[in-house]
Amino acid sequence: GNDRMAQVLSTALQTESKVLDTRKTLAVMERETTATCVSMFGPYVDRTFISTYGAAKTVTVEQLLGVGGVDALDATHVHIGGFYVCKGLHAGLPEAVRRLKGREIKVSMDPNFDAAGEWTPAAMMSIVRGPSAVDVLMPSEVEACEITGKNTAEEALEVLLGSGISGDGGGEGGRSKAGG
């Protein structure tokens, strides 16, 4: 977004990192609010999150990567976080992951929780198996069970391993490591 929260984040990025020009690092959606997530936790409760979608809901792969897209990205590793929140990325994500891997850039993903309860959109299925599979998938136990439709972490891991996610990290057949 291009609001007060974006200014706070940009200032923090400039003062606490080596990034000198945040315009080269951050994709700014001029007409959207900044996506925000507040994490709360305590000694007697599990984590709780309060989130607003903001720009995360509408941003596309092309907008996120900017001019030159995947081919201009100077990276050795790309991490995809908040898959379910970033619905605008879903359409272009499988092709982006395939192209990143074609450039020998490692790709990891933490799907995060799906508040909508859909869990298995086509984009998720295509990035856990085949040529668009991420190298490392890091679901929580709940996420792994929901994605696979299984009741236990052990059953979910069996499904993930059987559908193209590999514990050995091999690249053959678009296999990925499962973790979490």
GROMACS .gro file of C-alpha atoms in nm:
model
  180
    1GLY     CA    1   0.000   0.000   0.000
    2ASN     CA    2   0.087   0.365   0.005
    3ASP     CA    3  -0.036   0.460   0.352
    4ARG     CA    4   0.106   0.535   0.698
    5MET     CA    5   0.185   0.168   0.766
    6ALA     CA    6   0.382   0.151   0.441
    7GLN     CA    7   0.583   0.454   0.549
    8VAL     CA    8   0.662   0.288   0.884
    9LEU     CA    9   0.773  -0.033   0.710
   10SER     CA   10   0.983   0.152   0.451
   11THR     CA   11   1.157   0.355   0.721
   12ALA     CA   12   1.230   0.042   0.924
   13LEU     CA   13   1.366  -0.135   0.618
   14GLN     CA   14   1.598   0.156   0.538
   15THR     CA   15   1.724   0.205   0.894
   16GLU     CA   16   1.758  -0.159   0.995
   17SER     CA   17   1.899  -0.313   0.678
   18LYS     CA   18   2.136  -0.244   0.393
   19VAL     CA   19   1.851  -0.150   0.161
   20LEU     CA   20   1.908   0.207   0.049
   21ASP     CA   21   1.621   0.251  -0.194
   22THR     CA   22   1.304   0.069  -0.088
   23ARG     CA   23   1.144   0.143  -0.426
   24LYS     CA   24   1.375  -0.124  -0.571
   25THR     CA   25   1.275  -0.374  -0.301
   26LEU     CA   26   0.908  -0.315  -0.222
   27ALA     CA   27   0.616  -0.343  -0.459
   28VAL     CA   28   0.384  -0.051  -0.382
   29MET     CA   29   0.015  -0.074  -0.466
   30GLU     CA   30  -0.085   0.293  -0.483
   31ARG     CA   31  -0.459   0.238  -0.436
   32GLU     CA   32  -0.450  -0.032  -0.169
   33THR     CA   33  -0.387  -0.025   0.203
   34THR     CA   34  -0.085  -0.207   0.338
   35ALA     CA   35  -0.148  -0.566   0.443
   36THR     CA   36  -0.102  -0.595   0.817
   37CYS     CA   37  -0.080  -0.888   1.055
   38VAL     CA   38  -0.058  -0.857   1.432
   39SER     CA   39   0.055  -1.169   1.617
   40MET     CA   40  -0.047  -1.213   1.979
   41PHE     CA   41   0.067  -1.484   2.214
   42GLY     CA   42   0.109  -1.554   2.582
   43PRO     CA   43   0.222  -1.821   2.825
   44TYR     CA   44  -0.119  -1.996   2.838
   45VAL     CA   45  -0.252  -1.951   2.485
   46ASP     CA   46  -0.160  -2.048   2.132
   47ARG     CA   47  -0.073  -1.778   1.880
   48THR     CA   48  -0.354  -1.557   1.758
   49PHE     CA   49  -0.338  -1.341   1.450
   50ILE     CA   50  -0.538  -1.037   1.349
   51SER     CA   51  -0.490  -0.960   0.981
   52THR     CA   52  -0.607  -0.720   0.716
   53TYR     CA   53  -0.564  -0.827   0.356
   54GLY     CA   54  -0.488  -0.488   0.207
   55ALA     CA   55  -0.264  -0.506  -0.099
   56ALA     CA   56  -0.175  -0.872  -0.032
   57LYS     CA   57  -0.516  -0.980  -0.156
   58THR     CA   58  -0.482  -0.819  -0.499
   59VAL     CA   59  -0.110  -0.803  -0.581
   60THR     CA   60  -0.005  -1.015  -0.880
   61VAL     CA   61   0.327  -1.184  -0.952
   62GLU     CA   62   0.399  -0.922  -1.218
   63GLN     CA   63   0.336  -0.633  -0.975
   64LEU     CA   64   0.539  -0.797  -0.700
   65LEU     CA   65   0.844  -0.866  -0.917
   66GLY     CA   66   0.825  -0.546  -1.120
   67VAL     CA   67   1.005  -0.472  -1.446
   68GLY     CA   68   1.177  -0.780  -1.586
   69GLY     CA   69   0.986  -1.013  -1.354
   70VAL     CA   70   1.139  -1.349  -1.265
   71ASP     CA   71   1.412  -1.309  -1.527
   72ALA     CA   72   1.545  -0.989  -1.367
   73LEU     CA   73   1.536  -1.115  -1.008
   74ASP     CA   74   1.882  -1.124  -0.849
   75ALA     CA   75   1.838  -1.393  -0.584
   76THR     CA   76   1.948  -1.740  -0.484
   77HIS     CA   77   1.636  -1.813  -0.279
   78VAL     CA   78   1.275  -1.694  -0.285
   79HIS     CA   79   1.037  -1.761   0.004
   80ILE     CA   80   0.661  -1.750  -0.044
   81GLY     CA   81   0.479  -1.669   0.279
   82GLY     CA   82   0.109  -1.624   0.331
   83PHE     CA   83  -0.002  -1.817   0.024
   84TYR     CA   84  -0.370  -1.811   0.116
   85VAL     CA   85  -0.376  -1.438   0.190
   86CYS     CA   86  -0.212  -1.350  -0.144
   87LYS     CA   87  -0.494  -1.463  -0.373
   88GLY     CA   88  -0.380  -1.230  -0.651
   89LEU     CA   89  -0.058  -1.432  -0.679
   90HIS     CA   90  -0.229  -1.767  -0.734
   91ALA     CA   91  -0.276  -1.742  -1.111
   92GLY     CA   92   0.086  -1.654  -1.188
   93LEU     CA   93   0.259  -1.843  -0.909
   94PRO     CA   94   0.304  -2.188  -1.070
   95GLU     CA   95   0.473  -2.038  -1.378
   96ALA     CA   96   0.686  -1.806  -1.161
   97VAL     CA   97   0.803  -2.099  -0.944
   98ARG     CA   98   0.883  -2.307  -1.254
   99ARG     CA   99   1.087  -2.022  -1.403
  100LEU     CA  100   1.268  -1.951  -1.075
  101LYS     CA  101   1.366  -2.316  -1.047
  102GLY     CA  102   1.477  -2.310  -1.412
  103ARG     CA  103   1.723  -2.038  -1.308
  104GLU     CA  104   1.839  -2.260  -1.017
  105ILE     CA  105   1.680  -2.029  -0.760
  106LYS     CA  106   1.556  -2.230  -0.461
  107VAL     CA  107   1.193  -2.173  -0.367
  108SER     CA  108   1.038  -2.236  -0.027
  109MET     CA  109   0.681  -2.182   0.087
  110ASP     CA  110   0.495  -2.149   0.414
  111PRO     CA  111   0.128  -2.171   0.316
  112ASN     CA  112  -0.007  -2.021   0.640
  113PHE     CA  113  -0.365  -2.072   0.751
  114ASP     CA  114  -0.655  -2.052   0.504
  115ALA     CA  115  -0.921  -1.849   0.685
  116ALA     CA  116  -1.159  -1.905   0.391
  117GLY     CA  117  -1.138  -2.282   0.445
  118GLU     CA  118  -1.074  -2.363   0.078
  119TRP     CA  119  -0.730  -2.523   0.131
  120THR     CA  120  -0.681  -2.684  -0.211
  121PRO     CA  121  -0.705  -2.427  -0.490
  122ALA     CA  122  -0.542  -2.530  -0.818
  123ALA     CA  123  -0.239  -2.309  -0.751
  124MET     CA  124  -0.164  -2.493  -0.423
  125MET     CA  125  -0.184  -2.831  -0.591
  126SER     CA  126   0.044  -2.722  -0.875
  127ILE     CA  127   0.315  -2.590  -0.643
  128VAL     CA  128   0.334  -2.904  -0.432
  129ARG     CA  129   0.385  -3.139  -0.728
  130GLY     CA  130   0.521  -3.141  -1.080
  131PRO     CA  131   0.755  -2.893  -1.251
  132SER     CA  132   0.614  -2.601  -1.047
  133ALA     CA  133   0.672  -2.770  -0.710
  134VAL     CA  134   0.849  -2.562  -0.449
  135ASP     CA  135   1.178  -2.700  -0.319
  136VAL     CA  136   1.075  -2.678   0.047
  137LEU     CA  137   0.718  -2.677   0.180
  138MET     CA  138   0.676  -2.575   0.545
  139PRO     CA  139   0.317  -2.631   0.657
  140SER     CA  140   0.219  -2.658   1.021
  141GLU     CA  141   0.052  -2.980   1.129
  142VAL     CA  142  -0.293  -2.823   1.092
  143GLU     CA  143  -0.209  -2.682   0.748
  144ALA     CA  144  -0.069  -3.016   0.625
  145CYS     CA  145  -0.382  -3.198   0.744
  146GLU     CA  146  -0.617  -2.944   0.584
  147ILE     CA  147  -0.427  -2.936   0.253
  148THR     CA  148  -0.432  -3.316   0.226
  149GLY     CA  149  -0.769  -3.382   0.391
  150LYS     CA  150  -0.609  -3.618   0.644
  151ASN     CA  151  -0.664  -3.635   1.021
  152THR     CA  152  -0.307  -3.677   1.144
  153ALA     CA  153   0.029  -3.527   1.062
  154GLU     CA  154   0.162  -3.873   0.978
  155GLU     CA  155  -0.114  -3.936   0.725
  156ALA     CA  156  -0.070  -3.588   0.577
  157LEU     CA  157   0.304  -3.643   0.538
  158GLU     CA  158   0.242  -3.972   0.358
  159VAL     CA  159   0.009  -3.796   0.114
  160LEU     CA  160   0.252  -3.509   0.059
  161LEU     CA  161   0.541  -3.749   0.003
  162GLY     CA  162   0.328  -3.956  -0.233
  163SER     CA  163   0.215  -3.657  -0.438
  164GLY     CA  164   0.553  -3.522  -0.533
  165ILE     CA  165   0.695  -3.381  -0.212
  166SER     CA  166   1.011  -3.563  -0.119
  167GLY     CA  167   1.201  -3.578   0.207
  168ASP     CA  168   1.525  -3.619   0.012
  169GLY     CA  169   1.500  -3.281  -0.161
  170GLY     CA  170   1.566  -3.438  -0.498
  171GLY     CA  171   1.488  -3.227  -0.800
  172GLU     CA  172   1.377  -3.515  -1.017
  173GLY     CA  173   1.012  -3.500  -1.109
  174GLY     CA  174   0.962  -3.164  -0.943
  175ARG     CA  175   0.993  -3.310  -0.595
  176SER     CA  176   1.008  -3.096  -0.285
  177LYS     CA  177   1.104  -3.137   0.077
  178ALA     CA  178   0.822  -3.140   0.328
  179GLY     CA  179   0.887  -2.983   0.664
  180GLY     CA  180   0.716  -2.781   0.924
   0.00000   0.00000   0.00000
